[in-house]
Amino acid sequence: MVTEPNPYGGEVTVDLSAITANWLELCERHQSGHVGAVLKADAYGLGAGPVGKALATATCWNFFVAQLAEGVALRRTLSHGPMIAVLGGFGPGADQGAGLTPVLNTPQDVDAHRTAGTQGAILHVDTGMERLGLNAEQLAQCGDLTGLRLRYVMTHLACADNPVDPMNSAQAARFAAARARLPGVAGSFANSSGIFLGETFGSELARPGCALYGINPTPGRRNPMRQVMRLTVPVLQIRDVAAGTPVGYGATWVAKRDSRVATIAAGYADGYLRHLSGRGIAIAAGREAPIVGRVSMDLITLDVTDVPELRQGDRVELIGPHQTPDQVADLAGTIGYEVLTSLGARYARRYTTA
Ligand SMILES: *Cc1c(COP(=O)(O)O)cnc(C)c1O
């Protein structure tokens, strides 16, 4: 991850105070218990170290990552104290003293950790996702789990972003049944959208990810979260293009009028999806400049005919408050999560706490 300034390349600015504000907002809405933070995939592309530190300073004490290596790296930044749970699980002792909390997803995981005397694991029960976790039958066959001193029993919602989906209440009922088998063990239920589904989806520990990063946890309704990031990219060259001239690979765009075309320093190698060719827009000097022609590996061309003041070296916004990850995702036919987790390794990351 590039952390130095990057005058000739893209820069992602992350507002850590907005992330903290989002976390506090979620705490306010999850009255049944605590709110953790999901920092998998480098905090959805924004930087697990800085995001984790800021949230820990705000007293967030429970973190989730997907993979063991992510947990080991996060432990180095956070030092001892906060829980760091690994959703994908790991074998007994594989965290090499990092003090990570394994999520037990299979009967085999349970047996291995029981035999090794691991303490403080999280048991994942599947209530309808059919991805990871023990189903009801496997849970019934598990026998005595007291030796594991389970920290939590968790499950994951499949359709929480659609409040009227009957899957939600079905999962809530199955989770309640699983919890009845584990008296005294705290629960961990809602993801970001689940927090907005109401009290039935409350638990001792919610596990939001996307909402912390400004993605709308209530699609179709007003976004209750603050925007937290901005991607700006410098203009490398501006050229005048006569009407009738094609631009870029495949000559897919032909200027309809005499035009000004700006070439900026980002492309699909930076995770700016090639599907946004001819669809995406940049914000140049406060105005919309459409992407014209193909998105190439390292370069994108913009029609800036209507932004006469734009100069070589100026920066344009590709994602940010004027064009949120969710909006870019809509144009690209994907979801905000993918837009954020695709943010390239070449972009510099800058952190503000304004
Ligand atoms: C990714 C993930 C979350 C966070 O989901 P969001 O929709 O980003 O809030 C929570 N729990 C599990 C098991 C996950 O995999």
mmCIF file of C-alpha atoms and ligand atoms in Angstrom:
data_model
loop_
_atom_site.group_PDB
_atom_site.id
_atom_site.type_symbol
_atom_site.label_atom_id
_atom_site.label_comp_id
_atom_site.label_asym_id
_atom_site.label_seq_id
_atom_site.Cartn_x
_atom_site.Cartn_y
_atom_site.Cartn_z
ATOM 1 C CA MET A 1 0.000 0.000 0.000
ATOM 2 C CA VAL A 2 1.421 3.381 -1.059
ATOM 3 C CA THR A 3 1.215 5.897 1.764
ATOM 4 C CA GLU A 4 3.436 8.700 0.388
ATOM 5 C CA PRO A 5 1.801 11.491 -1.609
ATOM 6 C CA ASN A 6 1.329 10.484 -5.218
ATOM 7 C CA PRO A 7 1.263 13.566 -7.469
ATOM 8 C CA TYR A 8 1.278 11.462 -10.649
ATOM 9 C CA GLY A 9 -1.219 8.835 -9.569
ATOM 10 C CA GLY A 10 -4.498 8.276 -7.787
ATOM 11 C CA GLU A 11 -4.948 9.188 -4.146
ATOM 12 C CA VAL A 12 -7.570 7.785 -1.830
ATOM 13 C CA THR A 13 -8.320 10.121 1.060
ATOM 14 C CA VAL A 14 -10.014 8.409 3.986
ATOM 15 C CA ASP A 15 -11.811 10.481 6.608
ATOM 16 C CA LEU A 16 -11.260 8.479 9.789
ATOM 17 C CA SER A 17 -13.536 10.731 11.826
ATOM 18 C CA ALA A 18 -16.400 9.986 9.431
ATOM 19 C CA ILE A 19 -15.807 6.254 9.925
ATOM 20 C CA THR A 20 -15.806 6.764 13.691
ATOM 21 C CA ALA A 21 -18.995 8.841 13.414
ATOM 22 C CA ASN A 22 -20.605 6.040 11.416
ATOM 23 C CA TRP A 23 -19.597 3.528 14.077
ATOM 24 C CA LEU A 24 -21.132 5.715 16.819
ATOM 25 C CA GLU A 25 -24.302 6.048 14.749
ATOM 26 C CA LEU A 26 -24.529 2.246 14.485
ATOM 27 C CA CYS A 27 -23.952 1.937 18.255
ATOM 28 C CA GLU A 28 -26.863 4.307 18.761
ATOM 29 C CA ARG A 29 -29.088 2.094 16.618
ATOM 30 C CA HIS A 30 -28.010 -1.243 18.095
ATOM 31 C CA GLN A 31 -29.334 -0.901 21.605
ATOM 32 C CA SER A 32 -29.233 -4.624 22.444
ATOM 33 C CA GLY A 33 -25.461 -4.836 22.691
ATOM 34 C CA HIS A 34 -22.053 -3.829 21.401
ATOM 35 C CA VAL A 35 -21.042 -3.029 17.853
ATOM 36 C CA GLY A 36 -17.851 -4.466 16.413
ATOM 37 C CA ALA A 37 -16.209 -3.640 13.099
ATOM 38 C CA VAL A 38 -15.514 -5.856 10.116
ATOM 39 C CA LEU A 39 -12.077 -5.007 8.719
ATOM 40 C CA LYS A 40 -11.731 -7.837 6.204
ATOM 41 C CA ALA A 41 -10.124 -7.194 2.813
ATOM 42 C CA ASP A 42 -8.060 -4.346 4.274
ATOM 43 C CA ALA A 43 -11.141 -2.641 5.715
ATOM 44 C CA TYR A 44 -12.951 -2.869 2.376
ATOM 45 C CA GLY A 45 -9.944 -1.376 0.631
ATOM 46 C CA LEU A 46 -9.541 1.629 2.926
ATOM 47 C CA GLY A 47 -6.712 0.325 5.151
ATOM 48 C CA ALA A 48 -7.323 -2.037 8.084
ATOM 49 C CA GLY A 49 -4.462 -0.608 10.176
ATOM 50 C CA PRO A 50 -5.496 3.074 10.262
ATOM 51 C CA VAL A 51 -9.220 2.249 10.351
ATOM 52 C CA GLY A 52 -8.728 -0.291 13.158
ATOM 53 C CA LYS A 53 -6.643 2.143 15.203
ATOM 54 C CA ALA A 54 -9.177 4.955 14.827
ATOM 55 C CA LEU A 55 -12.055 2.691 15.848
ATOM 56 C CA ALA A 56 -10.136 1.227 18.791
ATOM 57 C CA THR A 57 -9.462 4.789 19.976
ATOM 58 C CA ALA A 58 -13.221 5.367 19.786
ATOM 59 C CA THR A 59 -13.566 2.299 22.107
ATOM 60 C CA CYS A 60 -14.551 -0.256 19.485
ATOM 61 C CA TRP A 61 -13.265 -3.460 21.029
ATOM 62 C CA ASN A 62 -14.274 -6.267 18.664
ATOM 63 C CA PHE A 63 -12.870 -6.691 15.178
ATOM 64 C CA PHE A 64 -13.480 -9.242 12.454
ATOM 65 C CA VAL A 65 -11.248 -10.155 9.516
ATOM 66 C CA ALA A 66 -11.672 -12.910 6.938
ATOM 67 C CA GLN A 67 -8.267 -14.565 6.956
ATOM 68 C CA LEU A 68 -5.564 -15.479 9.445
ATOM 69 C CA ALA A 69 -2.886 -13.292 7.809
ATOM 70 C CA GLU A 70 -5.195 -10.284 8.042
ATOM 71 C CA GLY A 71 -5.655 -10.962 11.748
ATOM 72 C CA VAL A 72 -1.928 -11.322 12.416
ATOM 73 C CA ALA A 73 -1.235 -8.011 10.631
ATOM 74 C CA LEU A 74 -4.057 -6.246 12.470
ATOM 75 C CA ARG A 75 -2.831 -7.504 15.838
ATOM 76 C CA ARG A 76 0.533 -5.825 15.181
ATOM 77 C CA THR A 77 -1.214 -2.460 14.750
ATOM 78 C CA LEU A 78 -3.738 -2.823 17.567
ATOM 79 C CA SER A 79 -1.509 -4.537 20.165
ATOM 80 C CA HIS A 80 -3.157 -6.705 22.780
ATOM 81 C CA GLY A 81 -6.597 -5.983 24.072
ATOM 82 C CA PRO A 82 -9.294 -5.901 21.409
ATOM 83 C CA MET A 83 -10.779 -9.138 20.134
ATOM 84 C CA ILE A 84 -9.719 -9.936 16.586
ATOM 85 C CA ALA A 85 -11.827 -12.767 15.204
ATOM 86 C CA VAL A 86 -11.003 -14.607 11.992
ATOM 87 C CA LEU A 87 -14.214 -15.410 10.098
ATOM 88 C CA GLY A 88 -12.610 -18.056 7.900
ATOM 89 C CA GLY A 89 -11.196 -19.811 10.957
ATOM 90 C CA PHE A 90 -7.763 -21.305 11.607
ATOM 91 C CA GLY A 91 -6.353 -24.436 13.199
ATOM 92 C CA PRO A 92 -5.469 -24.572 16.909
ATOM 93 C CA GLY A 93 -2.372 -22.451 17.617
ATOM 94 C CA ALA A 94 -1.981 -21.306 13.999
ATOM 95 C CA ASP A 95 -2.149 -17.665 15.087
ATOM 96 C CA GLN A 96 1.329 -18.102 16.639
ATOM 97 C CA GLY A 97 0.615 -16.187 19.793
ATOM 98 C CA ALA A 98 -1.193 -13.283 18.085
ATOM 99 C CA GLY A 99 -4.151 -13.938 20.362
ATOM 100 C CA LEU A 100 -6.714 -14.210 17.583
ATOM 101 C CA THR A 101 -10.179 -15.647 18.065
ATOM 102 C CA PRO A 102 -11.043 -18.496 15.707
ATOM 103 C CA VAL A 103 -14.495 -18.763 14.196
ATOM 104 C CA LEU A 104 -15.458 -22.442 14.207
ATOM 105 C CA ASN A 105 -17.362 -23.142 11.006
ATOM 106 C CA THR A 106 -17.469 -26.942 10.840
ATOM 107 C CA PRO A 107 -17.805 -29.905 13.210
ATOM 108 C CA GLN A 108 -14.150 -30.644 12.379
ATOM 109 C CA ASP A 109 -13.157 -27.162 13.575
ATOM 110 C CA VAL A 110 -15.054 -27.738 16.809
ATOM 111 C CA ASP A 111 -13.354 -31.096 17.426
ATOM 112 C CA ALA A 112 -9.883 -29.772 16.668
ATOM 113 C CA HIS A 113 -10.230 -26.815 19.015
ATOM 114 C CA ARG A 114 -11.903 -28.892 21.723
ATOM 115 C CA THR A 115 -9.057 -31.409 21.598
ATOM 116 C CA ALA A 116 -6.444 -28.647 21.695
ATOM 117 C CA GLY A 117 -8.185 -26.933 24.614
ATOM 118 C CA THR A 118 -8.572 -23.649 22.724
ATOM 119 C CA GLN A 119 -10.492 -21.106 24.780
ATOM 120 C CA GLY A 120 -12.540 -18.206 23.590
ATOM 121 C CA ALA A 121 -13.698 -19.235 20.154
ATOM 122 C CA ILE A 122 -16.759 -18.104 18.213
ATOM 123 C CA LEU A 123 -19.172 -20.773 17.024
ATOM 124 C CA HIS A 124 -20.746 -20.066 13.639
ATOM 125 C CA VAL A 125 -24.155 -21.596 13.059
ATOM 126 C CA ASP A 126 -25.692 -21.537 9.622
ATOM 127 C CA THR A 127 -29.287 -20.373 9.536
ATOM 128 C CA GLY A 128 -29.866 -20.146 5.800
ATOM 129 C CA MET A 129 -26.810 -18.759 4.064
ATOM 130 C CA GLU A 130 -25.448 -22.254 3.233
ATOM 131 C CA ARG A 131 -21.926 -20.964 3.026
ATOM 132 C CA LEU A 132 -20.133 -21.463 6.336
ATOM 133 C CA GLY A 133 -21.241 -22.633 9.746
ATOM 134 C CA LEU A 134 -22.809 -25.654 11.446
ATOM 135 C CA ASN A 135 -26.394 -26.446 10.576
ATOM 136 C CA ALA A 136 -28.937 -27.384 13.245
ATOM 137 C CA GLU A 137 -28.229 -31.100 12.935
ATOM 138 C CA GLN A 138 -24.480 -30.657 13.205
ATOM 139 C CA LEU A 139 -24.960 -28.406 16.215
ATOM 140 C CA ALA A 140 -27.144 -31.015 17.917
ATOM 141 C CA GLN A 141 -24.403 -33.599 17.381
ATOM 142 C CA CYS A 142 -21.684 -31.385 18.815
ATOM 143 C CA GLY A 143 -22.072 -32.480 22.403
ATOM 144 C CA ASP A 144 -20.555 -30.539 25.247
ATOM 145 C CA LEU A 145 -18.992 -27.223 24.220
ATOM 146 C CA THR A 146 -18.276 -25.783 27.651
ATOM 147 C CA GLY A 147 -14.531 -26.524 27.356
ATOM 148 C CA LEU A 148 -14.291 -24.068 24.466
ATOM 149 C CA ARG A 149 -15.599 -21.220 26.623
ATOM 150 C CA LEU A 150 -17.348 -19.787 23.586
ATOM 151 C CA ARG A 151 -17.185 -15.998 23.396
ATOM 152 C CA TYR A 152 -20.063 -15.809 20.959
ATOM 153 C CA VAL A 153 -22.362 -17.867 18.844
ATOM 154 C CA MET A 154 -22.817 -16.094 15.520
ATOM 155 C CA THR A 155 -24.819 -16.372 12.339
ATOM 156 C CA HIS A 156 -24.932 -14.318 9.159
ATOM 157 C CA LEU A 157 -27.958 -12.869 7.357
ATOM 158 C CA ALA A 158 -28.354 -13.591 3.645
ATOM 159 C CA CYS A 159 -30.984 -10.961 2.706
ATOM 160 C CA ALA A 160 -30.731 -8.227 5.338
ATOM 161 C CA ASP A 161 -30.604 -5.483 2.698
ATOM 162 C CA ASN A 162 -34.223 -6.312 1.814
ATOM 163 C CA PRO A 163 -36.332 -5.779 4.951
ATOM 164 C CA VAL A 164 -39.396 -7.570 3.552
ATOM 165 C CA ASP A 165 -37.545 -10.744 2.553
ATOM 166 C CA PRO A 166 -39.039 -13.651 4.542
ATOM 167 C CA MET A 167 -35.533 -15.124 4.818
ATOM 168 C CA ASN A 168 -34.796 -12.593 7.579
ATOM 169 C CA SER A 169 -37.411 -13.823 10.050
ATOM 170 C CA ALA A 170 -36.677 -17.448 9.121
ATOM 171 C CA GLN A 171 -33.040 -16.890 10.007
ATOM 172 C CA ALA A 172 -33.968 -15.112 13.233
ATOM 173 C CA ALA A 173 -36.087 -18.110 14.293
ATOM 174 C CA ARG A 174 -33.341 -20.605 13.474
ATOM 175 C CA PHE A 175 -30.778 -18.492 15.324
ATOM 176 C CA ALA A 176 -33.012 -18.339 18.395
ATOM 177 C CA ALA A 177 -33.288 -22.136 18.310
ATOM 178 C CA ALA A 178 -29.518 -22.520 18.062
ATOM 179 C CA ARG A 179 -28.969 -20.090 20.910
ATOM 180 C CA ALA A 180 -31.385 -22.037 23.104
ATOM 181 C CA ARG A 181 -28.907 -24.928 22.897
ATOM 182 C CA LEU A 182 -26.116 -22.688 24.152
ATOM 183 C CA PRO A 183 -27.463 -20.997 27.267
ATOM 184 C CA GLY A 184 -25.238 -18.233 28.597
ATOM 185 C CA VAL A 185 -23.302 -17.783 25.348
ATOM 186 C CA ALA A 186 -23.542 -14.278 23.914
ATOM 187 C CA GLY A 187 -24.841 -13.875 20.357
ATOM 188 C CA SER A 188 -23.542 -12.022 17.321
ATOM 189 C CA PHE A 189 -26.121 -11.519 14.619
ATOM 190 C CA ALA A 190 -26.593 -8.370 12.522
ATOM 191 C CA ASN A 191 -24.330 -7.111 9.746
ATOM 192 C CA SER A 192 -24.751 -3.469 8.660
ATOM 193 C CA SER A 193 -28.188 -3.906 7.116
ATOM 194 C CA GLY A 194 -29.300 -6.204 9.939
ATOM 195 C CA ILE A 195 -28.842 -3.347 12.419
ATOM 196 C CA PHE A 196 -31.623 -1.531 10.550
ATOM 197 C CA LEU A 197 -34.055 -4.468 10.664
ATOM 198 C CA GLY A 198 -35.196 -3.863 14.218
ATOM 199 C CA GLU A 199 -34.944 -5.465 17.636
ATOM 200 C CA THR A 200 -35.414 -9.086 16.548
ATOM 201 C CA PHE A 201 -32.032 -8.792 14.909
ATOM 202 C CA GLY A 202 -30.319 -7.343 17.945
ATOM 203 C CA SER A 203 -27.674 -9.345 19.812
ATOM 204 C CA GLU A 204 -24.760 -8.819 22.175
ATOM 205 C CA LEU A 205 -22.481 -7.948 19.227
ATOM 206 C CA ALA A 206 -23.308 -6.617 15.771
ATOM 207 C CA ARG A 207 -20.780 -7.031 12.951
ATOM 208 C CA PRO A 208 -21.126 -4.124 10.503
ATOM 209 C CA GLY A 209 -18.713 -3.602 7.652
ATOM 210 C CA CYS A 210 -20.062 -1.647 4.698
ATOM 211 C CA ALA A 211 -22.015 0.972 6.683
ATOM 212 C CA LEU A 212 -18.834 2.054 8.455
ATOM 213 C CA TYR A 213 -17.402 2.858 5.047
ATOM 214 C CA GLY A 214 -20.391 4.897 3.851
ATOM 215 C CA ILE A 215 -22.187 2.264 1.805
ATOM 216 C CA ASN A 216 -25.953 2.513 2.204
ATOM 217 C CA PRO A 217 -27.145 -0.318 4.501
ATOM 218 C CA THR A 218 -30.749 0.519 3.553
ATOM 219 C CA PRO A 219 -30.754 0.358 -0.275
ATOM 220 C CA GLY A 220 -33.618 2.259 -1.841
ATOM 221 C CA ARG A 221 -33.938 4.513 1.179
ATOM 222 C CA ARG A 222 -31.963 7.584 2.245
ATOM 223 C CA ASN A 223 -28.398 6.659 3.193
ATOM 224 C CA PRO A 224 -28.070 7.219 6.958
ATOM 225 C CA MET A 225 -24.269 6.935 6.829
ATOM 226 C CA ARG A 226 -21.627 9.567 6.138
ATOM 227 C CA GLN A 227 -19.332 9.386 3.113
ATOM 228 C CA VAL A 228 -15.798 8.533 4.182
ATOM 229 C CA MET A 229 -13.599 8.397 1.101
ATOM 230 C CA ARG A 230 -12.558 10.291 -2.001
ATOM 231 C CA LEU A 231 -10.497 9.074 -4.946
ATOM 232 C CA THR A 232 -8.788 11.786 -6.965
ATOM 233 C CA VAL A 233 -6.670 11.242 -10.048
ATOM 234 C CA PRO A 234 -4.385 13.727 -11.850
ATOM 235 C CA VAL A 235 -4.791 14.854 -15.443
ATOM 236 C CA LEU A 236 -1.692 13.781 -17.401
ATOM 237 C CA GLN A 237 -2.585 15.460 -20.683
ATOM 238 C CA ILE A 238 -5.306 17.519 -22.326
ATOM 239 C CA ARG A 239 -5.771 17.461 -26.081
ATOM 240 C CA ASP A 240 -8.049 19.050 -28.629
ATOM 241 C CA VAL A 241 -9.867 16.512 -30.752
ATOM 242 C CA ALA A 242 -11.648 17.522 -33.960
ATOM 243 C CA ALA A 243 -15.195 16.332 -34.602
ATOM 244 C CA GLY A 244 -15.108 12.871 -36.195
ATOM 245 C CA THR A 245 -11.906 11.752 -34.389
ATOM 246 C CA PRO A 246 -11.971 8.410 -32.536
ATOM 247 C CA VAL A 247 -10.421 8.097 -29.064
ATOM 248 C CA GLY A 248 -8.835 5.105 -27.312
ATOM 249 C CA TYR A 249 -8.687 1.331 -27.801
ATOM 250 C CA GLY A 250 -11.085 -0.017 -30.352
ATOM 251 C CA ALA A 251 -11.894 3.556 -31.414
ATOM 252 C CA THR A 252 -15.218 3.050 -29.640
ATOM 253 C CA TRP A 253 -15.903 6.745 -29.086
ATOM 254 C CA VAL A 254 -15.884 9.300 -31.868
ATOM 255 C CA ALA A 255 -16.053 13.008 -31.063
ATOM 256 C CA LYS A 256 -19.384 14.426 -32.244
ATOM 257 C CA ARG A 257 -18.127 17.995 -31.957
ATOM 258 C CA ASP A 258 -14.711 19.608 -31.636
ATOM 259 C CA SER A 259 -13.789 18.401 -28.162
ATOM 260 C CA ARG A 260 -11.242 18.618 -25.353
ATOM 261 C CA VAL A 261 -10.184 15.268 -24.012
ATOM 262 C CA ALA A 262 -8.340 14.831 -20.688
ATOM 263 C CA THR A 263 -6.331 11.686 -20.002
ATOM 264 C CA ILE A 264 -6.119 10.754 -16.315
ATOM 265 C CA ALA A 265 -3.773 8.407 -14.458
ATOM 266 C CA ALA A 266 -5.963 5.486 -13.441
ATOM 267 C CA GLY A 267 -7.344 2.421 -15.152
ATOM 268 C CA TYR A 268 -8.652 -1.055 -14.656
ATOM 269 C CA ALA A 269 -5.302 -2.101 -13.145
ATOM 270 C CA ASP A 270 -6.286 0.218 -10.296
ATOM 271 C CA GLY A 271 -9.617 -1.516 -9.906
ATOM 272 C CA TYR A 272 -11.551 1.074 -11.896
ATOM 273 C CA LEU A 273 -13.845 -1.369 -13.621
ATOM 274 C CA ARG A 274 -13.485 -1.593 -17.398
ATOM 275 C CA HIS A 275 -17.237 -2.013 -17.559
ATOM 276 C CA LEU A 276 -17.419 1.730 -16.808
ATOM 277 C CA SER A 277 -16.060 2.454 -20.312
ATOM 278 C CA GLY A 278 -18.419 4.994 -21.863
ATOM 279 C CA ARG A 279 -20.592 4.992 -18.697
ATOM 280 C CA GLY A 280 -18.612 6.340 -15.767
ATOM 281 C CA ILE A 281 -18.116 9.994 -14.964
ATOM 282 C CA ALA A 282 -15.464 12.069 -13.254
ATOM 283 C CA ILE A 283 -16.066 15.276 -11.343
ATOM 284 C CA ALA A 284 -13.747 17.862 -12.885
ATOM 285 C CA ALA A 285 -13.677 21.334 -11.339
ATOM 286 C CA GLY A 286 -17.083 20.611 -9.828
ATOM 287 C CA ARG A 287 -18.681 19.484 -13.069
ATOM 288 C CA GLU A 288 -19.462 16.100 -14.588
ATOM 289 C CA ALA A 289 -17.009 14.944 -17.229
ATOM 290 C CA PRO A 290 -18.087 11.713 -18.902
ATOM 291 C CA ILE A 291 -15.639 8.903 -19.506
ATOM 292 C CA VAL A 292 -15.270 8.501 -23.258
ATOM 293 C CA GLY A 293 -13.890 5.440 -25.001
ATOM 294 C CA ARG A 294 -12.492 2.413 -23.221
ATOM 295 C CA VAL A 295 -11.058 2.385 -19.730
ATOM 296 C CA SER A 296 -7.490 1.159 -20.331
ATOM 297 C CA MET A 297 -5.117 -0.499 -17.895
ATOM 298 C CA ASP A 298 -3.548 2.707 -16.595
ATOM 299 C CA LEU A 299 -5.442 5.514 -18.305
ATOM 300 C CA ILE A 300 -8.950 6.870 -18.695
ATOM 301 C CA THR A 301 -10.069 9.546 -21.159
ATOM 302 C CA LEU A 302 -12.672 12.173 -20.250
ATOM 303 C CA ASP A 303 -14.668 14.603 -22.343
ATOM 304 C CA VAL A 304 -13.838 17.926 -20.681
ATOM 305 C CA THR A 305 -15.079 20.186 -23.458
ATOM 306 C CA ASP A 306 -17.448 21.811 -20.973
ATOM 307 C CA VAL A 307 -14.750 22.262 -18.316
ATOM 308 C CA PRO A 308 -12.502 24.802 -20.070
ATOM 309 C CA GLU A 309 -10.623 25.748 -16.898
ATOM 310 C CA LEU A 310 -9.271 22.212 -16.339
ATOM 311 C CA ARG A 311 -5.456 22.042 -16.689
ATOM 312 C CA GLN A 312 -2.795 19.352 -16.857
ATOM 313 C CA GLY A 313 -1.873 18.398 -13.264
ATOM 314 C CA ASP A 314 -5.322 19.189 -11.853
ATOM 315 C CA ARG A 315 -7.048 16.350 -10.043
ATOM 316 C CA VAL A 316 -10.501 15.006 -10.834
ATOM 317 C CA GLU A 317 -12.737 12.995 -8.501
ATOM 318 C CA LEU A 318 -13.632 9.471 -9.630
ATOM 319 C CA ILE A 319 -15.309 8.371 -6.401
ATOM 320 C CA GLY A 320 -16.264 10.540 -3.465
ATOM 321 C CA PRO A 321 -18.942 12.727 -1.960
ATOM 322 C CA HIS A 322 -20.160 13.871 -5.395
ATOM 323 C CA GLN A 323 -20.227 10.374 -6.738
ATOM 324 C CA THR A 324 -20.480 7.778 -3.999
ATOM 325 C CA PRO A 325 -19.240 4.184 -4.197
ATOM 326 C CA ASP A 326 -22.898 3.123 -4.431
ATOM 327 C CA GLN A 327 -23.499 5.430 -7.419
ATOM 328 C CA VAL A 328 -20.365 4.232 -9.200
ATOM 329 C CA ALA A 329 -21.500 0.682 -8.495
ATOM 330 C CA ASP A 330 -24.896 1.362 -10.065
ATOM 331 C CA LEU A 331 -23.205 2.579 -13.238
ATOM 332 C CA ALA A 332 -20.931 -0.463 -13.262
ATOM 333 C CA GLY A 333 -23.677 -2.995 -12.548
ATOM 334 C CA THR A 334 -22.181 -4.051 -9.226
ATOM 335 C CA ILE A 335 -22.332 -3.151 -5.528
ATOM 336 C CA GLY A 336 -20.472 -0.510 -3.521
ATOM 337 C CA TYR A 337 -18.569 -3.251 -1.678
ATOM 338 C CA GLU A 338 -16.897 -4.307 -4.924
ATOM 339 C CA VAL A 339 -16.070 -0.727 -5.878
ATOM 340 C CA LEU A 340 -14.297 -0.195 -2.550
ATOM 341 C CA THR A 341 -12.523 -3.541 -2.327
ATOM 342 C CA SER A 342 -11.282 -3.052 -5.896
ATOM 343 C CA LEU A 343 -9.470 0.213 -5.035
ATOM 344 C CA GLY A 344 -6.007 -0.460 -6.393
ATOM 345 C CA ALA A 345 -2.742 -0.954 -4.572
ATOM 346 C CA ARG A 346 -1.133 1.826 -6.648
ATOM 347 C CA TYR A 347 -3.345 4.505 -5.151
ATOM 348 C CA ALA A 348 -1.772 6.396 -2.277
ATOM 349 C CA ARG A 349 -3.871 6.358 0.897
ATOM 350 C CA ARG A 350 -4.113 9.536 2.941
ATOM 351 C CA TYR A 351 -5.884 9.710 6.263
ATOM 352 C CA THR A 352 -7.584 12.737 7.748
ATOM 353 C CA THR A 353 -9.157 13.163 11.164
ATOM 354 C CA ALA A 354 -10.794 16.530 10.566
HETATM 355 C C1 LIG B 1 -18.660 -9.329 5.587
HETATM 356 C C2 LIG B 1 -19.355 -9.852 6.775
HETATM 357 C C3 LIG B 1 -20.008 -8.978 7.650
HETATM 358 C C4 LIG B 1 -20.179 -7.500 7.364
HETATM 359 O O1 LIG B 1 -21.166 -7.344 6.388
HETATM 360 P P1 LIG B 1 -21.650 -5.890 5.878
HETATM 361 O O2 LIG B 1 -22.758 -6.196 4.975
HETATM 362 O O3 LIG B 1 -20.474 -5.294 5.175
HETATM 363 O O4 LIG B 1 -22.015 -5.119 7.083
HETATM 364 C C5 LIG B 1 -20.533 -9.498 8.821
HETATM 365 N N1 LIG B 1 -20.463 -10.829 9.086
HETATM 366 C C6 LIG B 1 -19.873 -11.704 8.251
HETATM 367 C C7 LIG B 1 -19.838 -13.144 8.592
HETATM 368 C C8 LIG B 1 -19.316 -11.250 7.055
HETATM 369 O O5 LIG B 1 -18.752 -12.119 6.200
#
